mmCIF file of C-alpha atoms and ligand atoms in Angstrom:
data_model
loop_
_atom_site.group_PDB
_atom_site.id
_atom_site.type_symbol
_atom_site.label_atom_id
_atom_site.label_comp_id
_atom_site.label_asym_id
_atom_site.label_seq_id
_atom_site.Cartn_x
_atom_site.Cartn_y
_atom_site.Cartn_z
ATOM 1 C CA UNK A 298 112.234 53.066 71.305
ATOM 2 C CA UNK A 299 115.751 53.104 69.685
ATOM 3 C CA UNK A 300 116.243 56.072 67.206
ATOM 4 C CA UNK A 301 115.492 53.920 64.318
ATOM 5 C CA UNK A 302 112.361 52.399 65.531
ATOM 6 C CA UNK A 303 111.084 56.090 66.276
ATOM 7 C CA UNK A 304 111.826 56.998 62.649
ATOM 8 C CA UNK A 305 110.558 53.975 61.117
ATOM 9 C CA UNK A 306 107.264 54.383 63.011
ATOM 10 C CA UNK A 307 107.231 57.957 62.030
ATOM 11 C CA UNK A 308 107.630 57.588 58.379
ATOM 12 C CA UNK A 309 105.247 54.680 58.032
ATOM 13 C CA UNK A 310 102.638 56.723 60.037
ATOM 14 C CA UNK A 311 103.063 59.616 57.426
ATOM 15 C CA UNK A 312 103.622 57.726 54.446
ATOM 16 C CA UNK A 313 102.222 54.462 55.023
ATOM 17 C CA UNK A 314 103.645 50.944 54.667
ATOM 18 C CA UNK A 315 107.145 50.718 52.814
ATOM 19 C CA UNK A 316 108.532 48.166 50.547
ATOM 20 C CA UNK A 317 110.583 45.176 52.252
ATOM 21 C CA UNK A 318 113.702 46.896 50.241
ATOM 22 C CA UNK A 319 113.340 50.223 51.790
ATOM 23 C CA UNK A 320 113.098 48.296 55.085
ATOM 24 C CA UNK A 321 116.392 46.595 54.772
ATOM 25 C CA UNK A 322 118.007 49.674 53.639
ATOM 26 C CA UNK A 323 117.021 51.569 56.322
ATOM 27 C CA UNK A 324 117.722 49.082 58.938
ATOM 28 C CA UNK A 325 121.163 48.204 57.453
ATOM 29 C CA UNK A 326 122.255 51.916 56.022
ATOM 30 C CA UNK A 327 120.509 54.481 57.836
ATOM 31 C CA UNK A 328 123.181 57.213 57.886
ATOM 32 C CA UNK A 329 122.737 57.849 61.785
ATOM 33 C CA UNK A 330 121.059 54.436 62.989
ATOM 34 C CA UNK A 331 121.967 51.684 60.370
ATOM 35 C CA UNK A 332 123.285 48.984 61.656
ATOM 36 C CA UNK A 333 126.762 48.930 59.588
ATOM 37 C CA UNK A 334 127.083 52.423 60.038
ATOM 38 C CA UNK A 335 127.446 52.269 63.748
ATOM 39 C CA UNK A 336 129.517 49.006 64.822
ATOM 40 C CA UNK A 337 131.982 46.712 64.024
ATOM 41 C CA UNK A 338 129.708 43.689 64.148
ATOM 42 C CA UNK A 339 132.164 40.493 63.678
ATOM 43 C CA UNK A 340 133.568 37.910 66.045
ATOM 44 C CA UNK A 341 132.616 36.205 69.258
ATOM 45 C CA UNK A 342 131.860 39.321 70.721
ATOM 46 C CA UNK A 343 129.910 40.830 67.967
ATOM 47 C CA UNK A 344 126.791 39.178 65.867
ATOM 48 C CA UNK A 345 128.389 36.896 63.165
ATOM 49 C CA UNK A 346 131.919 35.544 62.062
ATOM 50 C CA UNK A 347 132.690 35.356 58.427
ATOM 51 C CA UNK A 348 135.242 32.811 56.482
ATOM 52 C CA UNK A 349 138.049 35.279 56.481
ATOM 53 C CA UNK A 350 137.555 35.841 60.311
ATOM 54 C CA UNK A 351 137.683 31.671 60.821
ATOM 55 C CA UNK A 352 140.641 31.780 59.139
ATOM 56 C CA UNK A 353 143.802 33.216 57.202
ATOM 57 C CA UNK A 354 143.624 30.447 54.770
ATOM 58 C CA UNK A 355 140.289 31.699 53.189
ATOM 59 C CA UNK A 356 142.114 34.784 51.842
ATOM 60 C CA UNK A 357 145.415 33.239 50.908
ATOM 61 C CA UNK A 358 143.210 30.802 48.492
ATOM 62 C CA UNK A 359 141.529 33.930 47.044
ATOM 63 C CA UNK A 360 144.404 35.701 46.653
ATOM 64 C CA UNK A 361 146.039 32.850 44.635
ATOM 65 C CA UNK A 362 142.872 32.584 42.681
ATOM 66 C CA UNK A 363 143.242 36.276 41.861
ATOM 67 C CA UNK A 364 146.933 35.769 41.152
ATOM 68 C CA UNK A 365 146.167 32.951 38.768
ATOM 69 C CA UNK A 366 143.631 35.281 36.918
ATOM 70 C CA UNK A 367 145.760 38.033 36.788
ATOM 71 C CA UNK A 368 148.290 35.876 34.911
ATOM 72 C CA UNK A 369 145.481 34.537 32.516
ATOM 73 C CA UNK A 370 144.964 38.184 31.836
ATOM 74 C CA UNK A 371 148.110 38.433 30.677
ATOM 75 C CA UNK A 372 149.852 39.931 33.676
ATOM 76 C CA UNK A 373 148.597 43.798 32.918
ATOM 77 C CA UNK A 374 151.110 46.304 34.205
ATOM 78 C CA UNK A 375 147.981 47.724 35.831
ATOM 79 C CA UNK A 376 144.770 46.688 37.041
ATOM 80 C CA UNK A 377 142.133 47.383 39.994
ATOM 81 C CA UNK A 378 141.711 45.158 42.628
ATOM 82 C CA UNK A 379 138.401 45.733 43.843
ATOM 83 C CA UNK A 380 136.707 44.413 47.067
ATOM 84 C CA UNK A 381 133.129 44.968 47.805
ATOM 85 C CA UNK A 382 132.271 45.212 51.518
ATOM 86 C CA UNK A 383 135.520 44.358 52.970
ATOM 87 C CA UNK A 384 134.515 44.145 56.588
ATOM 88 C CA UNK A 385 137.333 44.441 58.811
ATOM 89 C CA UNK A 386 139.783 44.096 56.000
ATOM 90 C CA UNK A 387 140.959 40.655 56.899
ATOM 91 C CA UNK A 388 140.459 38.974 53.176
ATOM 92 C CA UNK A 389 142.062 41.939 51.606
ATOM 93 C CA UNK A 390 145.292 41.836 54.053
ATOM 94 C CA UNK A 391 145.287 37.810 53.675
ATOM 95 C CA UNK A 392 145.278 37.977 49.959
ATOM 96 C CA UNK A 393 147.991 40.688 49.519
ATOM 97 C CA UNK A 394 150.361 38.248 51.965
ATOM 98 C CA UNK A 395 149.774 35.295 49.743
ATOM 99 C CA UNK A 396 150.472 36.852 46.563
ATOM 100 C CA UNK A 397 153.446 38.805 47.449
ATOM 101 C CA UNK A 398 155.280 35.416 46.166
ATOM 102 C CA UNK A 399 153.903 36.554 42.624
ATOM 103 C CA UNK A 400 156.258 38.458 40.858
ATOM 104 C CA UNK A 401 154.796 42.113 39.585
ATOM 105 C CA UNK A 402 151.506 41.536 40.868
ATOM 106 C CA UNK A 403 151.704 44.010 43.693
ATOM 107 C CA UNK A 404 153.332 46.317 41.276
ATOM 108 C CA UNK A 405 150.240 46.188 39.080
ATOM 109 C CA UNK A 406 147.570 46.236 41.596
ATOM 110 C CA UNK A 407 145.702 49.409 42.809
ATOM 111 C CA UNK A 408 143.685 48.373 45.556
ATOM 112 C CA UNK A 409 140.047 49.763 45.799
ATOM 113 C CA UNK A 410 137.573 49.029 48.626
ATOM 114 C CA UNK A 411 133.828 49.459 48.522
ATOM 115 C CA UNK A 412 132.263 50.097 51.497
ATOM 116 C CA UNK A 413 129.615 52.636 52.896
ATOM 117 C CA UNK A 414 130.417 52.105 56.573
ATOM 118 C CA UNK A 415 132.880 54.645 57.922
ATOM 119 C CA UNK A 416 133.319 52.618 61.273
ATOM 120 C CA UNK A 417 134.377 49.521 58.853
ATOM 121 C CA UNK A 418 136.607 51.944 56.966
ATOM 122 C CA UNK A 419 138.144 52.685 59.824
ATOM 123 C CA UNK A 420 138.861 49.414 60.877
ATOM 124 C CA UNK A 421 140.113 48.502 57.239
ATOM 125 C CA UNK A 422 142.363 51.297 57.515
ATOM 126 C CA UNK A 423 143.956 49.935 60.438
ATOM 127 C CA UNK A 424 144.479 46.260 58.913
ATOM 128 C CA UNK A 425 145.750 47.386 55.999
ATOM 129 C CA UNK A 426 148.015 49.877 57.206
ATOM 130 C CA UNK A 427 151.708 49.432 55.822
ATOM 131 C CA UNK A 428 150.265 46.742 53.300
ATOM 132 C CA UNK A 429 148.240 48.650 50.767
ATOM 133 C CA UNK A 430 147.144 52.231 50.179
ATOM 134 C CA UNK A 431 143.586 51.606 49.121
ATOM 135 C CA UNK A 432 141.195 53.993 47.662
ATOM 136 C CA UNK A 433 137.625 54.082 49.263
ATOM 137 C CA UNK A 434 134.373 54.029 46.980
ATOM 138 C CA UNK A 435 130.831 54.314 48.447
ATOM 139 C CA UNK A 436 129.541 52.780 44.966
ATOM 140 C CA UNK A 437 131.324 50.038 42.431
ATOM 141 C CA UNK A 438 131.078 52.202 39.501
ATOM 142 C CA UNK A 439 133.974 54.334 40.676
ATOM 143 C CA UNK A 440 136.294 51.474 41.231
ATOM 144 C CA UNK A 441 135.689 50.090 37.979
ATOM 145 C CA UNK A 442 138.324 51.544 35.581
ATOM 146 C CA UNK A 443 140.309 49.438 33.148
ATOM 147 C CA UNK A 444 140.960 45.631 33.846
ATOM 148 C CA UNK A 445 139.645 44.468 37.007
ATOM 149 C CA UNK A 446 139.848 41.734 39.648
ATOM 150 C CA UNK A 447 136.742 42.273 41.704
ATOM 151 C CA UNK A 448 136.112 40.258 45.195
ATOM 152 C CA UNK A 449 133.033 40.162 47.202
ATOM 153 C CA UNK A 450 132.265 37.198 50.400
ATOM 154 C CA UNK A 451 129.169 37.823 51.959
ATOM 155 C CA UNK A 452 128.076 41.316 50.106
ATOM 156 C CA UNK A 453 125.239 40.432 47.841
ATOM 157 C CA UNK A 454 123.397 38.773 50.875
ATOM 158 C CA UNK A 455 123.297 42.325 52.361
ATOM 159 C CA UNK A 456 121.624 43.991 49.243
ATOM 160 C CA UNK A 457 117.935 44.989 49.954
ATOM 161 C CA UNK A 458 115.259 42.391 48.022
ATOM 162 C CA UNK A 459 111.568 43.265 47.567
ATOM 163 C CA UNK A 460 109.107 40.624 48.619
ATOM 164 C CA UNK A 461 106.029 38.951 46.618
ATOM 165 C CA UNK A 462 103.298 37.053 48.075
ATOM 166 C CA UNK A 463 100.740 34.855 45.978
ATOM 167 C CA UNK A 464 97.247 35.623 46.823
ATOM 168 C CA UNK A 465 94.048 34.132 44.998
ATOM 169 C CA UNK A 466 94.139 37.240 43.050
ATOM 170 C CA UNK A 467 97.445 37.070 41.991
ATOM 171 C CA UNK A 468 101.033 38.311 43.086
ATOM 172 C CA UNK A 469 100.945 41.467 46.096
ATOM 173 C CA UNK A 470 103.918 43.154 47.099
ATOM 174 C CA UNK A 471 104.841 42.368 50.864
ATOM 175 C CA UNK A 472 104.979 45.350 52.836
ATOM 176 C CA UNK A 473 106.113 46.678 56.343
ATOM 177 C CA UNK A 474 103.794 48.486 58.297
ATOM 178 C CA UNK A 475 102.541 48.985 61.586
ATOM 179 C CA UNK A 476 101.028 46.634 64.130
ATOM 180 C CA UNK A 477 98.623 49.054 65.898
ATOM 181 C CA UNK A 478 100.675 48.141 69.508
ATOM 182 C CA UNK A 479 103.304 50.307 68.549
ATOM 183 C CA UNK A 480 105.468 48.092 66.632
ATOM 184 C CA UNK A 481 105.820 47.050 63.133
ATOM 185 C CA UNK A 482 104.243 43.987 61.081
ATOM 186 C CA UNK A 483 104.427 42.654 57.786
ATOM 187 C CA UNK A 484 101.446 43.097 55.413
ATOM 188 C CA UNK A 485 100.276 43.011 51.742
ATOM 189 C CA UNK A 486 99.723 45.966 49.431
ATOM 190 C CA UNK A 487 96.358 46.327 48.682
ATOM 191 C CA UNK A 488 96.647 46.196 44.757
ATOM 192 C CA UNK A 489 97.593 43.321 42.766
ATOM 193 C CA UNK A 490 100.516 43.430 40.426
ATOM 194 C CA UNK A 491 99.302 43.139 36.587
ATOM 195 C CA UNK A 492 99.796 40.048 35.004
ATOM 196 C CA UNK A 493 102.714 40.294 32.471
ATOM 197 C CA UNK A 494 104.913 42.158 34.889
ATOM 198 C CA UNK A 495 108.204 40.768 35.390
ATOM 199 C CA UNK A 496 106.698 38.376 38.286
ATOM 200 C CA UNK A 497 105.818 35.401 35.558
ATOM 201 C CA UNK A 498 106.628 32.559 38.078
ATOM 202 C CA UNK A 499 103.530 30.874 39.156
ATOM 203 C CA UNK A 500 103.528 30.026 43.094
ATOM 204 C CA UNK A 501 101.148 28.267 45.077
ATOM 205 C CA UNK A 502 98.911 30.584 47.310
ATOM 206 C CA UNK A 503 101.122 31.710 50.077
ATOM 207 C CA UNK A 504 104.236 31.419 47.841
ATOM 208 C CA UNK A 505 106.914 34.300 48.551
ATOM 209 C CA UNK A 506 108.894 35.450 45.594
ATOM 210 C CA UNK A 507 112.166 37.486 46.108
ATOM 211 C CA UNK A 508 113.394 40.456 43.682
ATOM 212 C CA UNK A 509 116.963 41.003 44.408
ATOM 213 C CA UNK A 510 117.242 43.836 42.302
ATOM 214 C CA UNK A 511 120.129 45.808 43.998
ATOM 215 C CA UNK A 512 122.304 42.756 43.627
ATOM 216 C CA UNK A 513 121.275 41.933 40.090
ATOM 217 C CA UNK A 514 122.099 45.306 39.203
ATOM 218 C CA UNK A 515 125.525 45.204 40.901
ATOM 219 C CA UNK A 516 126.139 41.777 39.272
ATOM 220 C CA UNK A 517 125.087 43.209 35.745
ATOM 221 C CA UNK A 518 127.129 46.155 36.013
ATOM 222 C CA UNK A 519 130.212 44.338 36.920
ATOM 223 C CA UNK A 520 129.802 41.787 34.313
ATOM 224 C CA UNK A 521 129.313 44.565 31.935
ATOM 225 C CA UNK A 522 132.725 45.862 32.976
ATOM 226 C CA UNK A 523 134.471 42.770 32.635
ATOM 227 C CA UNK A 524 133.348 41.739 29.396
ATOM 228 C CA UNK A 525 134.507 45.366 27.971
ATOM 229 C CA UNK A 526 137.404 45.867 29.500
ATOM 230 C CA UNK A 527 138.900 42.542 30.996
ATOM 231 C CA UNK A 528 139.301 40.545 34.055
ATOM 232 C CA UNK A 529 137.071 38.531 36.445
ATOM 233 C CA UNK A 530 135.026 38.889 39.667
ATOM 234 C CA UNK A 531 134.607 36.219 42.331
ATOM 235 C CA UNK A 532 131.093 36.226 44.922
ATOM 236 C CA UNK A 533 130.774 34.232 47.325
ATOM 237 C CA UNK A 534 127.922 33.943 49.358
ATOM 238 C CA UNK A 535 125.469 31.414 51.090
ATOM 239 C CA UNK A 536 122.316 30.970 49.226
ATOM 240 C CA UNK A 537 120.495 28.616 46.540
ATOM 241 C CA UNK A 538 122.027 27.079 43.178
ATOM 242 C CA UNK A 539 118.223 27.131 41.716
ATOM 243 C CA UNK A 540 115.712 30.004 41.956
ATOM 244 C CA UNK A 541 112.592 28.992 44.197
ATOM 245 C CA UNK A 542 110.054 30.570 46.358
ATOM 246 C CA UNK A 543 110.288 31.496 50.032
ATOM 247 C CA UNK A 544 110.982 34.107 52.549
ATOM 248 C CA UNK A 545 114.695 34.113 53.152
ATOM 249 C CA UNK A 546 115.077 37.174 55.102
ATOM 250 C CA UNK A 547 116.651 36.944 58.578
ATOM 251 C CA UNK A 548 118.150 38.661 61.455
ATOM 252 C CA UNK A 549 120.858 37.739 63.690
ATOM 253 C CA UNK A 550 122.394 39.332 66.616
ATOM 254 C CA UNK A 551 125.232 37.790 68.997
ATOM 255 C CA UNK A 552 125.147 34.744 66.790
ATOM 256 C CA UNK A 553 121.324 34.037 67.407
ATOM 257 C CA UNK A 554 118.268 34.469 64.713
ATOM 258 C CA UNK A 555 116.010 37.050 66.170
ATOM 259 C CA UNK A 556 112.589 38.555 64.671
ATOM 260 C CA UNK A 557 113.642 41.143 61.429
ATOM 261 C CA UNK A 558 111.280 43.231 62.661
ATOM 262 C CA UNK A 559 112.191 43.817 66.319
ATOM 263 C CA UNK A 560 115.877 44.511 66.790
ATOM 264 C CA UNK A 561 115.763 47.119 64.379
ATOM 265 C CA UNK A 562 119.008 48.698 63.404
ATOM 266 C CA UNK A 563 120.794 46.069 66.222
ATOM 267 C CA UNK A 564 120.591 42.996 64.315
ATOM 268 C CA UNK A 565 122.094 41.810 60.876
ATOM 269 C CA UNK A 566 119.536 41.453 58.228
ATOM 270 C CA UNK A 567 120.283 39.214 55.128
ATOM 271 C CA UNK A 568 118.818 37.299 52.515
ATOM 272 C CA UNK A 569 119.634 33.878 50.496
ATOM 273 C CA UNK A 570 121.253 34.801 47.559
ATOM 274 C CA UNK A 571 119.453 33.258 44.073
ATOM 275 C CA UNK A 572 122.854 32.362 42.124
ATOM 276 C CA UNK A 573 120.731 31.277 39.302
ATOM 277 C CA UNK A 574 119.271 34.463 38.564
ATOM 278 C CA UNK A 575 122.963 35.926 39.194
ATOM 279 C CA UNK A 576 124.290 33.736 36.706
ATOM 280 C CA UNK A 577 121.368 34.766 33.826
ATOM 281 C CA UNK A 578 122.208 38.285 34.369
ATOM 282 C CA UNK A 579 125.955 38.140 34.192
ATOM 283 C CA UNK A 580 125.665 36.061 30.957
ATOM 284 C CA UNK A 581 123.065 38.562 29.676
ATOM 285 C CA UNK A 582 125.828 41.180 30.292
ATOM 286 C CA UNK A 583 128.347 39.466 28.094
ATOM 287 C CA UNK A 584 130.540 37.906 30.983
ATOM 288 C CA UNK A 585 131.548 34.327 31.154
ATOM 289 C CA UNK A 586 130.241 32.402 34.177
ATOM 290 C CA UNK A 587 132.138 29.703 36.204
ATOM 291 C CA UNK A 588 130.321 27.836 39.136
ATOM 292 C CA UNK A 589 128.426 28.272 41.206
ATOM 293 C CA UNK A 590 130.522 25.850 42.957
ATOM 294 C CA UNK A 591 130.057 24.777 46.702
ATOM 295 C CA UNK A 592 132.387 26.388 48.775
ATOM 296 C CA UNK A 593 134.112 23.451 49.864
ATOM 297 C CA UNK A 594 134.834 22.309 46.439
ATOM 298 C CA UNK A 595 136.186 25.459 45.433
ATOM 299 C CA UNK A 596 138.402 25.625 48.512
ATOM 300 C CA UNK A 597 139.290 22.243 48.268
ATOM 301 C CA UNK A 598 140.277 22.678 44.286
ATOM 302 C CA UNK A 599 142.328 25.703 45.367
ATOM 303 C CA UNK A 600 144.397 23.505 47.578
ATOM 304 C CA UNK A 601 142.956 24.244 51.129
ATOM 305 C CA UNK A 602 144.031 21.060 52.633
ATOM 306 C CA UNK A 603 147.493 21.300 51.335
ATOM 307 C CA UNK A 604 147.934 24.783 52.610
ATOM 308 C CA UNK A 605 146.582 23.395 56.074
ATOM 309 C CA UNK A 606 149.032 20.949 56.230
ATOM 310 C CA UNK A 607 151.810 23.115 55.706
ATOM 311 C CA UNK A 608 150.697 25.553 58.327
ATOM 312 C CA UNK A 609 150.131 22.595 60.738
ATOM 313 C CA UNK A 610 153.938 21.598 60.205
ATOM 314 C CA UNK A 611 155.518 24.790 61.924
ATOM 315 C CA UNK A 612 152.603 24.809 64.395
ATOM 316 C CA UNK A 613 152.427 24.050 68.152
ATOM 317 C CA UNK A 614 149.659 21.522 69.142
ATOM 318 C CA UNK A 615 146.766 24.042 70.166
ATOM 319 C CA UNK A 616 147.787 26.184 66.579
ATOM 320 C CA UNK A 617 147.370 22.754 64.795
ATOM 321 C CA UNK A 618 144.094 21.709 66.606
ATOM 322 C CA UNK A 619 142.953 25.556 65.727
ATOM 323 C CA UNK A 620 143.869 25.148 62.203
ATOM 324 C CA UNK A 621 142.165 21.703 61.852
ATOM 325 C CA UNK A 622 139.105 23.238 63.578
ATOM 326 C CA UNK A 623 139.283 26.230 60.961
ATOM 327 C CA UNK A 624 139.421 23.792 58.098
ATOM 328 C CA UNK A 625 136.533 21.566 59.189
ATOM 329 C CA UNK A 626 134.510 24.608 59.179
ATOM 330 C CA UNK A 627 134.953 26.472 56.168
ATOM 331 C CA UNK A 628 134.603 23.011 54.433
ATOM 332 C CA UNK A 629 131.560 21.308 56.574
ATOM 333 C CA UNK A 630 129.181 19.636 54.438
ATOM 334 C CA UNK A 631 125.566 19.195 55.162
ATOM 335 C CA UNK A 632 122.466 21.822 55.040
ATOM 336 C CA UNK A 633 124.069 24.352 57.649
ATOM 337 C CA UNK A 634 127.730 23.277 56.990
ATOM 338 C CA UNK A 635 129.385 26.619 55.397
ATOM 339 C CA UNK A 636 131.260 24.234 53.198
ATOM 340 C CA UNK A 637 127.888 23.472 51.276
ATOM 341 C CA UNK A 638 125.667 26.359 52.091
ATOM 342 C CA UNK A 639 128.027 28.844 50.572
ATOM 343 C CA UNK A 640 128.422 29.294 46.940
ATOM 344 C CA UNK A 641 131.235 30.628 44.645
ATOM 345 C CA UNK A 642 130.338 32.074 41.399
ATOM 346 C CA UNK A 643 132.992 33.532 38.790
ATOM 347 C CA UNK A 644 132.531 36.123 36.035
ATOM 348 C CA UNK A 645 135.214 36.758 33.563
ATOM 349 C CA UNK A 646 135.849 37.991 30.130
ATOM 350 C CA UNK A 647 134.772 35.649 27.682
ATOM 351 C CA UNK A 648 138.315 35.611 25.979
ATOM 352 C CA UNK A 649 139.659 34.291 29.127
ATOM 353 C CA UNK A 650 140.760 30.144 29.809
ATOM 354 C CA UNK A 651 138.965 28.721 32.490
ATOM 355 C CA UNK A 652 139.649 29.872 35.902
ATOM 356 C CA UNK A 653 140.912 27.183 39.104
ATOM 357 C CA UNK A 654 138.673 26.453 41.820
ATOM 358 C CA UNK A 655 135.732 25.175 39.659
ATOM 359 C CA UNK A 656 135.674 21.498 38.421
ATOM 360 C CA UNK A 657 138.892 20.086 38.012
ATOM 361 C CA UNK A 658 141.123 23.166 37.363
ATOM 362 C CA UNK A 659 143.639 23.298 39.905
ATOM 363 C CA UNK A 660 146.014 25.971 40.578
ATOM 364 C CA UNK A 661 149.808 25.317 39.471
ATOM 365 C CA UNK A 662 152.361 24.726 41.866
ATOM 366 C CA UNK A 663 153.612 28.330 43.097
ATOM 367 C CA UNK A 664 157.446 28.671 43.580
HETATM 368 C C1 LIG B 43 128.546 40.446 56.092
HETATM 369 S S1 LIG B 43 130.132 41.845 56.063
HETATM 370 C C2 LIG B 43 131.064 41.011 55.142
HETATM 371 C C3 LIG B 43 132.525 41.398 55.322
HETATM 372 C C4 LIG B 43 133.691 40.658 54.760
HETATM 373 N N1 LIG B 43 133.618 40.606 53.464
HETATM 374 C C5 LIG B 43 133.989 39.505 55.380
HETATM 375 O O1 LIG B 43 133.773 38.580 54.198
HETATM 376 O O2 LIG B 43 133.948 39.285 56.493
HETATM 377 C C6 LIG B 43 129.345 42.866 54.731
HETATM 378 C C7 LIG B 43 130.228 43.912 54.420
HETATM 379 O O3 LIG B 43 129.447 44.915 53.345
HETATM 380 C C8 LIG B 43 129.341 46.144 53.704
HETATM 381 N N2 LIG B 43 128.073 46.769 53.051
HETATM 382 C C9 LIG B 43 126.706 46.336 53.483
HETATM 383 N N3 LIG B 43 126.073 47.019 52.297
HETATM 384 C C10 LIG B 43 126.958 47.304 51.600
HETATM 385 C C11 LIG B 43 126.669 48.317 50.328
HETATM 386 N N4 LIG B 43 125.570 48.780 50.073
HETATM 387 N N5 LIG B 43 127.602 48.490 49.521
HETATM 388 C C12 LIG B 43 129.055 48.343 49.897
HETATM 389 N N6 LIG B 43 129.422 47.889 51.174
HETATM 390 C C13 LIG B 43 128.252 47.359 51.804
HETATM 391 C C14 LIG B 43 129.191 46.107 55.181
HETATM 392 O O4 LIG B 43 129.512 47.554 55.812
HETATM 393 C C15 LIG B 43 130.462 44.956 55.212
HETATM 394 O O5 LIG B 43 131.903 45.616 55.273
#
């Protein structure tokens, strides 16, 4: 029995079944046994691959988007460049390389990384060594100071959600309890939520509704700051454009889906992001919102195809094939293609002009 499994079994035996959000938070963030606190999970040898790890072009496009936003902000002499959940630090390194050509951007930027994993903090420090002197934060609040540009790729999907199931009697919370055979099982809370609580959507019997409280709080905090102090934020994640029902909790280990209740602390746990609710929350907090766009549309509008062509011109045939394959993967369409599955949402101070990458706005030619 793994350390985390033993702890969960004891905790539930003593205190009773726990909410899905607590289960997710412990699997991902337990201080000793949590998934992200014990490993570098990226790449072919790891559990999953993210867009910045597929190609440098991803971070380069986002870097140019950030530079455009900074210019739209009036090129402030100081601003905080904040990344949430920076993984291996690759996205930030690529952003910084792409923005070297933008006069004044690096001198104005102070780099802040919000990261809970000490293992990944070390990887980030190594990746960014000689390129930036980041300050690390446990929570976003301490990184939000003055005008900001906030970037988060695949962070919202790692934040815990609660789940509710529609029964004949009303919404019941889904809990993680014991299966009686030494393992864990999903069950329902005995009590039905009173009508008029925040779960106003009506579902058919068996429908599952997810409440992404942590992600909504984070988006609200950033939107409030941006509306007050200037700047903007970009969230990229897989998820849906419209709110709906469904259990989206999934576990991935070594690039395969596994049962979320078995490989405790050894598999990545994520949910699909409900972008419609993120938009609503950001607007309520006073920010302007653009998107969500499909990742493929966003990257193509920023000039991904032109960048791939430019890189291919100086590449060997093997390198050119790799660049082509990365381009295809980042923009692949269809239900499982990254280009359609991933969405991009921008928040900004309401006084700023529309930002590039959404609809027909394109970046101006760079030097
Ligand atoms: C799926 S990885 C994405 C990494 C990176 N953005 C990329 O695209 O390669 C999630 C990242 O978020 C971090 N993380 C997870 N939960 C977090 C939390 N509550 N606060 C800050 N960082 C968190 C993880 O340690 C990891 O760096």
